PDB file of C-alpha atoms in Angstrom:
ATOM      1  CA  MET T   1      59.271 104.899 193.316  1.00 49.00           C
ATOM      2  CA  LEU T   2      58.855 105.609 197.116  1.00 50.00           C
ATOM      3  CA  PRO T   3      55.385 107.141 196.950  1.00 60.00           C
ATOM      4  CA  PHE T   4      54.034 103.983 195.156  1.00 58.00           C
ATOM      5  CA  ASN T   5      55.340 101.769 197.853  1.00 65.00           C
ATOM      6  CA  ARG T   6      53.803 103.887 200.500  1.00 64.00           C
ATOM      7  CA  THR T   7      50.443 103.839 198.741  1.00 65.00           C
ATOM      8  CA  VAL T   8      50.482 100.132 198.543  1.00 67.00           C
ATOM      9  CA  PHE T   9      51.393  99.794 202.119  1.00 70.00           C
ATOM     10  CA  VAL T  10      48.512 102.126 203.241  1.00 72.00           C
ATOM     11  CA  ASP T  11      46.020 100.191 201.094  1.00 83.00           C
ATOM     12  CA  LYS T  12      47.183  97.040 202.531  1.00 84.00           C
ATOM     13  CA  LEU T  13      46.699  98.283 206.113  1.00 85.00           C
ATOM     14  CA  GLN T  14      43.345  99.722 205.224  1.00 88.00           C
ATOM     15  CA  PHE T  15      42.213  96.394 203.754  1.00 90.00           C
ATOM     16  CA  GLU T  16      43.419  94.450 206.658  1.00 92.00           C
ATOM     17  CA  HIS T  17      41.584  96.816 209.068  1.00 93.00           C
ATOM     18  CA  GLU T  18      38.371  96.632 207.063  1.00 94.00           C
ATOM     19  CA  TYR T  19      38.650  92.837 206.833  1.00 95.00           C
ATOM     20  CA  ALA T  20      39.001  92.596 210.570  1.00 95.00           C
ATOM     21  CA  ILE T  21      35.789  94.777 211.019  1.00 95.00           C
ATOM     22  CA  TYR T  22      33.826  92.780 208.678  1.00 95.00           C
ATOM     23  CA  LYS T  23      34.972  89.489 210.221  1.00 95.00           C
ATOM     24  CA  GLN T  24      33.733  90.647 213.551  1.00 92.00           C
ATOM     25  CA  ALA T  25      30.541  91.865 212.169  1.00 91.00           C
ATOM     26  CA  TRP T  26      29.706  88.652 210.446  1.00 93.00           C
ATOM     27  CA  GLU T  27      30.566  86.599 213.510  1.00 91.00           C
ATOM     28  CA  THR T  28      28.096  88.829 215.585  1.00 89.00           C
ATOM     29  CA  LEU T  29      25.428  88.647 212.895  1.00 91.00           C
ATOM     30  CA  TYR T  30      25.605  84.846 212.963  1.00 93.00           C
ATOM     31  CA  LEU T  31      25.195  84.832 216.656  1.00 90.00           C
ATOM     32  CA  LEU T  32      22.205  87.146 216.346  1.00 90.00           C
ATOM     33  CA  LEU T  33      20.584  85.103 213.563  1.00 93.00           C
ATOM     34  CA  LYS T  34      20.976  81.917 215.654  1.00 90.00           C
ATOM     35  CA  ALA T  35      19.407  83.743 218.809  1.00 89.00           C
ATOM     36  CA  THR T  36      16.644  85.070 216.533  1.00 91.00           C
ATOM     37  CA  LEU T  37      15.654  81.690 215.312  1.00 90.00           C
ATOM     38  CA  GLN T  38      15.619  80.364 218.871  1.00 87.00           C
ATOM     39  CA  LEU T  39      13.018  82.895 219.855  1.00 87.00           C
ATOM     40  CA  ARG T  40      10.237  81.098 218.106  1.00 86.00           C
ATOM     41  CA  PRO T  41      11.677  77.653 216.966  1.00 86.00           C
ATOM     42  CA  THR T  42       9.684  75.438 214.579  1.00 85.00           C
ATOM     43  CA  ILE T  43      10.197  72.505 216.675  1.00 86.00           C
ATOM     44  CA  ASP T  44      10.489  73.214 220.430  1.00 82.00           C
ATOM     45  CA  PHE T  45      12.447  71.073 222.837  1.00 82.00           C
ATOM     46  CA  PHE T  46      12.316  72.348 226.551  1.00 84.00           C
ATOM     47  CA  ASN T  47      12.532  71.165 230.125  1.00 87.00           C
ATOM     48  CA  PRO T  48       8.981  70.354 231.348  1.00 89.00           C
ATOM     49  CA  ASP T  49       9.955  71.558 234.959  1.00 92.00           C
ATOM     50  CA  GLU T  50      10.614  75.008 233.504  1.00 90.00           C
ATOM     51  CA  SER T  51       7.779  77.566 233.438  1.00 92.00           C
ATOM     52  CA  GLU T  52       6.899  79.271 230.106  1.00 89.00           C
ATOM     53  CA  GLU T  53       8.026  82.568 231.598  1.00 93.00           C
ATOM     54  CA  GLU T  54      11.470  81.057 232.622  1.00 92.00           C
ATOM     55  CA  ARG T  55      11.858  79.574 229.196  1.00 89.00           C
ATOM     56  CA  MET T  56      10.926  82.899 227.376  1.00 88.00           C
ATOM     57  CA  ASN T  57      13.165  84.993 229.621  1.00 91.00           C
ATOM     58  CA  GLY T  58      16.091  82.522 228.846  1.00 88.00           C
ATOM     59  CA  ARG T  59      15.491  82.918 225.041  1.00 88.00           C
ATOM     60  CA  MET T  60      15.306  86.703 225.329  1.00 90.00           C
ATOM     61  CA  ASN T  61      18.610  86.836 227.414  1.00 88.00           C
ATOM     62  CA  ALA T  62      20.308  84.765 224.804  1.00 86.00           C
ATOM     63  CA  PHE T  63      18.950  87.107 222.109  1.00 88.00           C
ATOM     64  CA  VAL T  64      19.904  90.379 223.959  1.00 89.00           C
ATOM     65  CA  ASP T  65      23.512  89.730 224.153  1.00 82.00           C
ATOM     66  CA  PRO T  66      24.371  89.584 220.474  1.00 82.00           C
ATOM     67  CA  PHE T  67      21.755  92.226 219.600  1.00 83.00           C
ATOM     68  CA  ASN T  68      23.364  94.809 221.948  1.00 83.00           C
ATOM     69  CA  PHE T  69      26.890  94.089 220.572  1.00 72.00           C
TER      70      PHE T  69
END
């Protein structure tokens, strides 16, 4: 009976490890999706005092962080 208990324990550890990896991946993918949609939004709200280049650089910087994770 001992080998069966060990197998169940190993399977549980593997499941918990894979689940943690998937959870981190989905959180990162959500942030990447959100940043991607902000690159070219359908309706754009921005500060009129900000130049177009500054606005685009800010959007790219917000995109690069989740992309490079």
